[in-house]
Amino acid sequence: MVTLPERPAITNEAPISDDVLDLSTISEPIGELFGSLSNNGDSYTPYLLTTEQIEFYKTNGYLNQIRVLTDEQCDRLLEEYKRFLLWNKKDLSQANALNDAHRLDLPGRHLLHEYHSNQTGDPDNVLTHMLGHWRVTPLFHDLIFLPNVTVPTSQLIAACHTSDKKFVPVQFWHDQLFAKPPFHGGPVAWHQDYSYWTRTEPMQHLTVHIALDDQTEENGTLQFVPGSHQWHRERDGKQVPLPVTDFDFKDMDSIKAILTEEEKQQFQPVPALLKKGHASFHHPLMVHGSYGNHTALPRRSAVLNYFAEGTCSNTDESLLLGIPVVPRGQPIQGRFFPIVFDPKWL
């Protein structure tokens, strides 16, 4: 019998600053990353996936190496990224805690839903992880609306949706940053994203992982287990994801304790090896993870999570720290979860 961990408390002790604009009040691009969303449906055509790409996703659970940002856009995002880090290439000593947004020298730090300068708690395996930065800085705000991302997301969610439509309206769920410093960058243990998201239903989600640095096996590239998006368990007559086996991400192989023999045989990870400015798109049940960074340069990524319009709350608690409760059974709507793509725009 495997003993599963309890979800740790998430807090943000940063003092509230009333003179900081919460960018979630702006439900469209500000215009600093890529301009504005077009009213011309033809402008979205370059971002459409091919039938072959969609079939690959349906079969394997992920799609890899899609260019979504220019190098120049990545470099600009990385300048904003630095403001969220308590470490630099020469000094990792300040990256040493969970729930420490209050230590950032950053207006708007109180708006973060989650911030850990080192989620593993191990000084030799530093992993900075945060949620909610789209509310704080203009470029990360606009990133969630990027049509290079949202159009393929609509297609891929639709491909696995109960409807027979080719596109679905897409809402933003939440963002994440994962940063691994040089030499001592920590792992992200194998997991399924929806294991953390059962407070929302039905499962009609998708994750986009954008590399802001070239990813290699040495610096801890994202890795996928092809076909694992079919792995689930049965509970009360319903299909549920695999349980979370490590909320701190540090025990890389903890998931193997709860896999079946057949799943263990199928556990054959494939490295994404994403290039700078390229993204992977993966299913909410895709088992994925990444090993540590042992190179002389940082490995930084931006993650965008989405769901189809009509997704509902499955809890009477706040879906994310600091936002109003959406009662159980009610559609998730409002400024914290904006529509980022609607097929009627085409």
GROMACS .gro file of C-alpha atoms in nm:
model
  346
    1MET     CA    1   0.000   0.000   0.000
    2VAL     CA    2   0.154   0.331  -0.112
    3THR     CA    3   0.117   0.625   0.126
    4LEU     CA    4   0.026   0.933  -0.076
    5PRO     CA    5   0.128   1.286   0.028
    6GLU     CA    6  -0.115   1.555   0.137
    7ARG     CA    7  -0.130   1.878  -0.059
    8PRO     CA    8   0.078   2.140   0.126
    9ALA     CA    9  -0.069   2.475   0.225
   10ILE     CA   10  -0.029   2.753  -0.031
   11THR     CA   11   0.008   3.106   0.105
   12ASN     CA   12   0.124   3.448  -0.008
   13GLU     CA   13   0.234   3.677   0.274
   14ALA     CA   14   0.332   3.969   0.051
   15PRO     CA   15   0.167   4.294   0.164
   16ILE     CA   16  -0.112   4.414  -0.062
   17SER     CA   17  -0.024   4.721  -0.267
   18ASP     CA   18  -0.330   4.912  -0.385
   19ASP     CA   19  -0.135   5.128  -0.628
   20VAL     CA   20  -0.036   4.830  -0.848
   21LEU     CA   21  -0.257   4.752  -1.147
   22ASP     CA   22  -0.382   4.394  -1.153
   23LEU     CA   23  -0.347   4.310  -1.522
   24SER     CA   24  -0.621   4.047  -1.497
   25THR     CA   25  -0.857   4.344  -1.528
   26ILE     CA   26  -0.747   4.366  -1.893
   27SER     CA   27  -0.903   4.074  -2.084
   28GLU     CA   28  -0.718   4.131  -2.410
   29PRO     CA   29  -0.357   4.186  -2.513
   30ILE     CA   30  -0.203   4.511  -2.395
   31GLY     CA   31   0.003   4.508  -2.713
   32GLU     CA   32   0.358   4.490  -2.585
   33LEU     CA   33   0.441   4.131  -2.692
   34PHE     CA   34   0.271   4.088  -3.031
   35GLY     CA   35   0.018   4.366  -3.085
   36SER     CA   36  -0.357   4.306  -3.076
   37LEU     CA   37  -0.588   4.022  -3.175
   38SER     CA   38  -0.703   4.055  -3.534
   39ASN     CA   39  -1.063   4.091  -3.652
   40ASN     CA   40  -0.964   3.921  -3.978
   41GLY     CA   41  -1.029   3.547  -3.962
   42ASP     CA   42  -0.767   3.479  -4.230
   43SER     CA   43  -0.496   3.610  -3.997
   44TYR     CA   44  -0.535   3.297  -3.782
   45THR     CA   45  -0.479   3.056  -4.071
   46PRO     CA   46  -0.096   3.042  -4.035
   47TYR     CA   47  -0.136   2.899  -3.685
   48LEU     CA   48  -0.356   2.604  -3.784
   49LEU     CA   49  -0.222   2.254  -3.726
   50THR     CA   50  -0.228   1.993  -4.000
   51THR     CA   51  -0.440   1.679  -3.986
   52GLU     CA   52  -0.120   1.478  -3.937
   53GLN     CA   53  -0.017   1.687  -3.635
   54ILE     CA   54  -0.360   1.647  -3.475
   55GLU     CA   55  -0.356   1.270  -3.531
   56PHE     CA   56  -0.008   1.249  -3.376
   57TYR     CA   57  -0.140   1.430  -3.069
   58LYS     CA   58  -0.442   1.200  -3.039
   59THR     CA   59  -0.221   0.891  -3.065
   60ASN     CA   60   0.072   0.998  -2.847
   61GLY     CA   61  -0.077   1.260  -2.613
   62TYR     CA   62   0.158   1.541  -2.709
   63LEU     CA   63   0.278   1.752  -2.999
   64ASN     CA   64   0.628   1.888  -3.001
   65GLN     CA   65   0.857   2.159  -3.146
   66ILE     CA   66   0.599   2.415  -3.261
   67ARG     CA   67   0.750   2.761  -3.307
   68VAL     CA   68   0.545   3.017  -3.113
   69LEU     CA   69   0.791   3.295  -3.022
   70THR     CA   70   1.079   3.467  -3.196
   71ASP     CA   71   1.417   3.476  -3.026
   72GLU     CA   72   1.365   3.849  -2.970
   73GLN     CA   73   1.033   3.786  -2.794
   74CYS     CA   74   1.200   3.522  -2.578
   75ASP     CA   75   1.477   3.762  -2.480
   76ARG     CA   76   1.223   4.028  -2.380
   77LEU     CA   77   1.027   3.777  -2.173
   78LEU     CA   78   1.348   3.665  -2.004
   79GLU     CA   79   1.414   4.023  -1.891
   80GLU     CA   80   1.077   4.016  -1.713
   81TYR     CA   81   1.152   3.662  -1.593
   82LYS     CA   82   1.459   3.780  -1.398
   83ARG     CA   83   1.237   3.996  -1.178
   84PHE     CA   84   1.072   3.680  -1.042
   85LEU     CA   85   1.394   3.504  -0.942
   86LEU     CA   86   1.574   3.518  -0.609
   87TRP     CA   87   1.887   3.365  -0.758
   88ASN     CA   88   2.139   3.452  -1.025
   89LYS     CA   89   2.414   3.253  -1.196
   90LYS     CA   90   2.659   3.315  -0.910
   91ASP     CA   91   2.438   3.295  -0.602
   92LEU     CA   92   2.162   3.043  -0.532
   93SER     CA   93   2.159   3.092  -0.154
   94GLN     CA   94   1.842   3.304  -0.149
   95ALA     CA   95   1.640   3.043  -0.337
   96ASN     CA   96   1.562   2.836  -0.033
   97ALA     CA   97   1.194   2.832   0.058
   98LEU     CA   98   0.830   2.766  -0.022
   99ASN     CA   99   0.560   3.033  -0.024
  100ASP     CA  100   0.811   3.321  -0.023
  101ALA     CA  101   0.667   3.571  -0.272
  102HIS     CA  102   0.702   3.836   0.000
  103ARG     CA  103   1.080   3.822  -0.048
  104LEU     CA  104   1.061   3.942  -0.408
  105ASP     CA  105   1.150   4.304  -0.481
  106LEU     CA  106   0.861   4.333  -0.723
  107PRO     CA  107   0.546   4.545  -0.729
  108GLY     CA  108   0.250   4.313  -0.765
  109ARG     CA  109   0.410   4.019  -0.584
  110HIS     CA  110   0.092   3.990  -0.375
  111LEU     CA  111  -0.098   3.899  -0.694
  112LEU     CA  112   0.086   3.570  -0.744
  113HIS     CA  113  -0.130   3.265  -0.680
  114GLU     CA  114   0.175   3.065  -0.579
  115TYR     CA  115   0.548   3.127  -0.549
  116HIS     CA  116   0.833   2.901  -0.437
  117SER     CA  117   1.192   3.012  -0.480
  118ASN     CA  118   1.286   2.646  -0.436
  119GLN     CA  119   0.999   2.400  -0.444
  120THR     CA  120   1.217   2.095  -0.379
  121GLY     CA  121   1.360   2.233  -0.055
  122ASP     CA  122   1.698   2.088  -0.154
  123PRO     CA  123   1.975   2.349  -0.202
  124ASP     CA  124   2.148   2.119  -0.451
  125ASN     CA  125   1.832   2.086  -0.660
  126VAL     CA  126   1.679   2.431  -0.695
  127LEU     CA  127   1.347   2.463  -0.877
  128THR     CA  128   1.174   2.801  -0.883
  129HIS     CA  129   0.803   2.766  -0.958
  130MET     CA  130   0.521   3.020  -0.963
  131LEU     CA  131   0.165   3.086  -1.081
  132GLY     CA  132  -0.011   3.412  -1.159
  133HIS     CA  133   0.262   3.626  -1.311
  134TRP     CA  134   0.030   3.721  -1.601
  135ARG     CA  135  -0.135   3.953  -1.352
  136VAL     CA  136   0.194   4.129  -1.279
  137THR     CA  137   0.393   4.207  -1.595
  138PRO     CA  138   0.276   4.315  -1.944
  139LEU     CA  139   0.465   4.063  -2.155
  140PHE     CA  140   0.357   3.760  -1.953
  141HIS     CA  141   0.005   3.903  -1.953
  142ASP     CA  142  -0.001   3.914  -2.332
  143LEU     CA  143   0.159   3.571  -2.369
  144ILE     CA  144  -0.164   3.396  -2.264
  145PHE     CA  145  -0.346   3.549  -2.566
  146LEU     CA  146  -0.083   3.456  -2.825
  147PRO     CA  147  -0.271   3.312  -3.128
  148ASN     CA  148   0.030   3.095  -3.220
  149VAL     CA  149  -0.064   2.912  -2.898
  150THR     CA  150  -0.440   2.951  -2.864
  151VAL     CA  151  -0.542   2.842  -3.215
  152PRO     CA  152  -0.361   2.503  -3.194
  153THR     CA  153  -0.492   2.467  -2.838
  154SER     CA  154  -0.849   2.502  -2.967
  155GLN     CA  155  -0.788   2.237  -3.233
  156LEU     CA  156  -0.627   1.988  -2.995
  157ILE     CA  157  -0.885   2.021  -2.720
  158ALA     CA  158  -1.156   1.979  -2.985
  159ALA     CA  159  -0.982   1.666  -3.118
  160CYS     CA  160  -1.034   1.498  -2.780
  161HIS     CA  161  -1.367   1.662  -2.700
  162THR     CA  162  -1.708   1.495  -2.678
  163SER     CA  163  -1.834   1.718  -2.959
  164ASP     CA  164  -1.738   1.658  -3.322
  165LYS     CA  165  -1.632   2.017  -3.377
  166LYS     CA  166  -1.290   2.108  -3.516
  167PHE     CA  167  -1.252   2.404  -3.277
  168VAL     CA  168  -1.378   2.492  -2.929
  169PRO     CA  169  -1.375   2.825  -2.743
  170VAL     CA  170  -1.072   2.831  -2.514
  171GLN     CA  171  -1.039   2.987  -2.169
  172PHE     CA  172  -0.721   3.057  -1.981
  173TRP     CA  173  -0.679   2.842  -1.667
  174HIS     CA  174  -0.346   2.950  -1.515
  175ASP     CA  175   0.016   3.011  -1.603
  176GLN     CA  176   0.341   2.878  -1.455
  177LEU     CA  177   0.711   2.955  -1.468
  178PHE     CA  178   0.969   2.682  -1.406
  179ALA     CA  179   1.330   2.793  -1.366
  180LYS     CA  180   1.632   2.569  -1.312
  181PRO     CA  181   1.956   2.751  -1.226
  182PRO     CA  182   2.299   2.640  -1.354
  183PHE     CA  183   2.462   2.326  -1.210
  184HIS     CA  184   2.209   2.282  -0.929
  185GLY     CA  185   1.876   2.297  -1.115
  186GLY     CA  186   1.617   2.062  -0.971
  187PRO     CA  187   1.390   1.803  -1.135
  188VAL     CA  188   1.016   1.805  -1.193
  189ALA     CA  189   0.892   1.459  -1.095
  190TRP     CA  190   0.682   1.254  -1.337
  191HIS     CA  191   0.314   1.348  -1.312
  192GLN     CA  192  -0.015   1.408  -1.494
  193ASP     CA  193  -0.135   1.768  -1.484
  194TYR     CA  194  -0.499   1.682  -1.429
  195SER     CA  195  -0.403   1.506  -1.106
  196TYR     CA  196  -0.365   1.860  -0.966
  197TRP     CA  197  -0.677   1.996  -1.139
  198THR     CA  198  -0.964   1.769  -1.032
  199ARG     CA  199  -1.117   2.079  -0.871
  200THR     CA  200  -1.228   2.158  -1.227
  201GLU     CA  201  -1.442   1.936  -1.451
  202PRO     CA  202  -1.501   1.790  -1.698
  203MET     CA  203  -1.147   1.718  -1.809
  204GLN     CA  204  -1.110   1.926  -2.126
  205HIS     CA  205  -0.775   2.089  -2.061
  206LEU     CA  206  -0.441   2.131  -2.235
  207THR     CA  207  -0.093   2.245  -2.136
  208VAL     CA  208   0.153   2.443  -2.348
  209HIS     CA  209   0.519   2.438  -2.244
  210ILE     CA  210   0.731   2.712  -2.406
  211ALA     CA  211   1.109   2.690  -2.397
  212LEU     CA  212   1.274   3.028  -2.340
  213ASP     CA  213   1.617   2.861  -2.356
  214ASP     CA  214   1.726   2.570  -2.575
  215GLN     CA  215   1.648   2.249  -2.388
  216THR     CA  216   1.887   1.954  -2.379
  217GLU     CA  217   1.903   1.631  -2.183
  218GLU     CA  218   2.188   1.786  -1.983
  219ASN     CA  219   1.988   2.094  -1.873
  220GLY     CA  220   1.669   1.908  -1.790
  221THR     CA  221   1.453   1.910  -2.102
  222LEU     CA  222   1.085   1.827  -2.073
  223GLN     CA  223   1.016   1.458  -2.135
  224PHE     CA  224   0.698   1.269  -2.227
  225VAL     CA  225   0.582   0.909  -2.193
  226PRO     CA  226   0.401   0.851  -2.525
  227GLY     CA  227   0.058   0.694  -2.487
  228SER     CA  228   0.035   0.763  -2.114
  229HIS     CA  229  -0.256   1.001  -2.175
  230GLN     CA  230  -0.463   0.682  -2.175
  231TRP     CA  231  -0.361   0.596  -1.816
  232HIS     CA  232  -0.627   0.648  -1.550
  233ARG     CA  233  -0.793   0.482  -1.254
  234GLU     CA  234  -1.154   0.402  -1.170
  235ARG     CA  235  -1.328   0.555  -0.868
  236ASP     CA  236  -1.701   0.542  -0.797
  237GLY     CA  237  -1.766   0.444  -1.156
  238LYS     CA  238  -1.570   0.738  -1.296
  239GLN     CA  239  -1.233   0.765  -1.463
  240VAL     CA  240  -0.985   0.966  -1.255
  241PRO     CA  241  -0.619   1.058  -1.309
  242LEU     CA  242  -0.326   0.894  -1.137
  243PRO     CA  243  -0.275   1.023  -0.782
  244VAL     CA  244  -0.013   1.288  -0.704
  245THR     CA  245   0.291   1.116  -0.556
  246ASP     CA  246   0.512   1.421  -0.488
  247PHE     CA  247   0.381   1.776  -0.452
  248ASP     CA  248   0.736   1.911  -0.426
  249PHE     CA  249   0.848   1.751  -0.755
  250LYS     CA  250   1.178   1.629  -0.607
  251ASP     CA  251   1.129   1.249  -0.607
  252MET     CA  252   1.162   1.194  -0.980
  253ASP     CA  253   1.047   0.833  -0.992
  254SER     CA  254   0.787   0.833  -0.714
  255ILE     CA  255   0.509   0.777  -0.970
  256LYS     CA  256   0.640   0.429  -1.046
  257ALA     CA  257   0.517   0.307  -0.708
  258ILE     CA  258   0.157   0.341  -0.826
  259LEU     CA  259   0.191   0.219  -1.185
  260THR     CA  260   0.060  -0.117  -1.304
  261GLU     CA  261   0.302  -0.370  -1.450
  262GLU     CA  262   0.170  -0.290  -1.797
  263GLU     CA  263   0.223   0.083  -1.743
  264LYS     CA  264   0.578   0.019  -1.620
  265GLN     CA  265   0.654  -0.171  -1.940
  266GLN     CA  266   0.514   0.116  -2.145
  267PHE     CA  267   0.715   0.374  -1.951
  268GLN     CA  268   0.954   0.478  -2.226
  269PRO     CA  269   1.020   0.856  -2.195
  270VAL     CA  270   1.100   1.068  -2.499
  271PRO     CA  271   1.296   1.395  -2.454
  272ALA     CA  272   1.126   1.699  -2.608
  273LEU     CA  273   1.455   1.881  -2.675
  274LEU     CA  274   1.264   2.202  -2.735
  275LYS     CA  275   1.445   2.484  -2.909
  276LYS     CA  276   1.422   2.841  -2.782
  277GLY     CA  277   1.085   2.989  -2.875
  278HIS     CA  278   0.933   2.649  -2.949
  279ALA     CA  279   0.647   2.485  -2.761
  280SER     CA  280   0.502   2.147  -2.685
  281PHE     CA  281   0.129   2.088  -2.639
  282HIS     CA  282   0.022   1.802  -2.414
  283HIS     CA  283  -0.289   1.624  -2.293
  284PRO     CA  284  -0.393   1.668  -1.926
  285LEU     CA  285  -0.323   1.297  -1.859
  286MET     CA  286   0.015   1.291  -2.035
  287VAL     CA  287   0.282   1.166  -1.793
  288HIS     CA  288   0.571   1.407  -1.820
  289GLY     CA  289   0.861   1.539  -1.615
  290SER     CA  290   1.217   1.668  -1.639
  291TYR     CA  291   1.550   1.594  -1.477
  292GLY     CA  292   1.788   1.846  -1.321
  293ASN     CA  293   2.004   2.107  -1.489
  294HIS     CA  294   2.374   2.026  -1.465
  295THR     CA  295   2.500   2.278  -1.720
  296ALA     CA  296   2.657   2.623  -1.676
  297LEU     CA  297   2.347   2.806  -1.804
  298PRO     CA  298   1.993   2.839  -1.665
  299ARG     CA  299   1.699   2.646  -1.811
  300ARG     CA  300   1.380   2.858  -1.807
  301SER     CA  301   1.034   2.790  -1.944
  302ALA     CA  302   0.687   2.941  -1.945
  303VAL     CA  303   0.381   2.717  -1.915
  304LEU     CA  304   0.026   2.808  -2.018
  305ASN     CA  305  -0.273   2.597  -1.912
  306TYR     CA  306  -0.611   2.619  -2.080
  307PHE     CA  307  -0.953   2.455  -2.077
  308ALA     CA  308  -1.258   2.453  -2.302
  309GLU     CA  309  -1.534   2.702  -2.231
  310GLY     CA  310  -1.797   2.539  -2.010
  311THR     CA  311  -1.554   2.386  -1.762
  312CYS     CA  312  -1.701   2.400  -1.412
  313SER     CA  313  -1.576   2.427  -1.057
  314ASN     CA  314  -1.566   2.102  -0.860
  315THR     CA  315  -1.498   2.265  -0.525
  316ASP     CA  316  -1.644   2.520  -0.287
  317GLU     CA  317  -1.297   2.654  -0.214
  318SER     CA  318  -1.104   2.908  -0.418
  319LEU     CA  319  -0.973   2.756  -0.741
  320LEU     CA  320  -0.654   2.962  -0.711
  321LEU     CA  321  -0.518   3.155  -0.415
  322GLY     CA  322  -0.656   3.507  -0.401
  323ILE     CA  323  -0.955   3.481  -0.634
  324PRO     CA  324  -1.325   3.462  -0.546
  325VAL     CA  325  -1.484   3.120  -0.501
  326VAL     CA  326  -1.668   2.973  -0.798
  327PRO     CA  327  -1.936   2.750  -0.637
  328ARG     CA  328  -1.920   2.380  -0.713
  329GLY     CA  329  -2.103   2.296  -1.035
  330GLN     CA  330  -2.093   2.652  -1.170
  331PRO     CA  331  -1.914   2.742  -1.495
  332ILE     CA  332  -1.573   2.900  -1.445
  333GLN     CA  333  -1.598   3.251  -1.584
  334GLY     CA  334  -1.479   3.606  -1.524
  335ARG     CA  335  -1.168   3.813  -1.558
  336PHE     CA  336  -0.934   3.557  -1.403
  337PHE     CA  337  -1.027   3.303  -1.674
  338PRO     CA  338  -1.065   3.506  -1.996
  339ILE     CA  339  -1.164   3.371  -2.336
  340VAL     CA  340  -0.839   3.364  -2.533
  341PHE     CA  341  -0.974   3.215  -2.855
  342ASP     CA  342  -1.321   3.177  -3.000
  343PRO     CA  343  -1.387   2.988  -3.327
  344LYS     CA  344  -1.627   3.263  -3.434
  345TRP     CA  345  -1.318   3.479  -3.486
  346LEU     CA  346  -1.224   3.263  -3.783
   0.00000   0.00000   0.00000
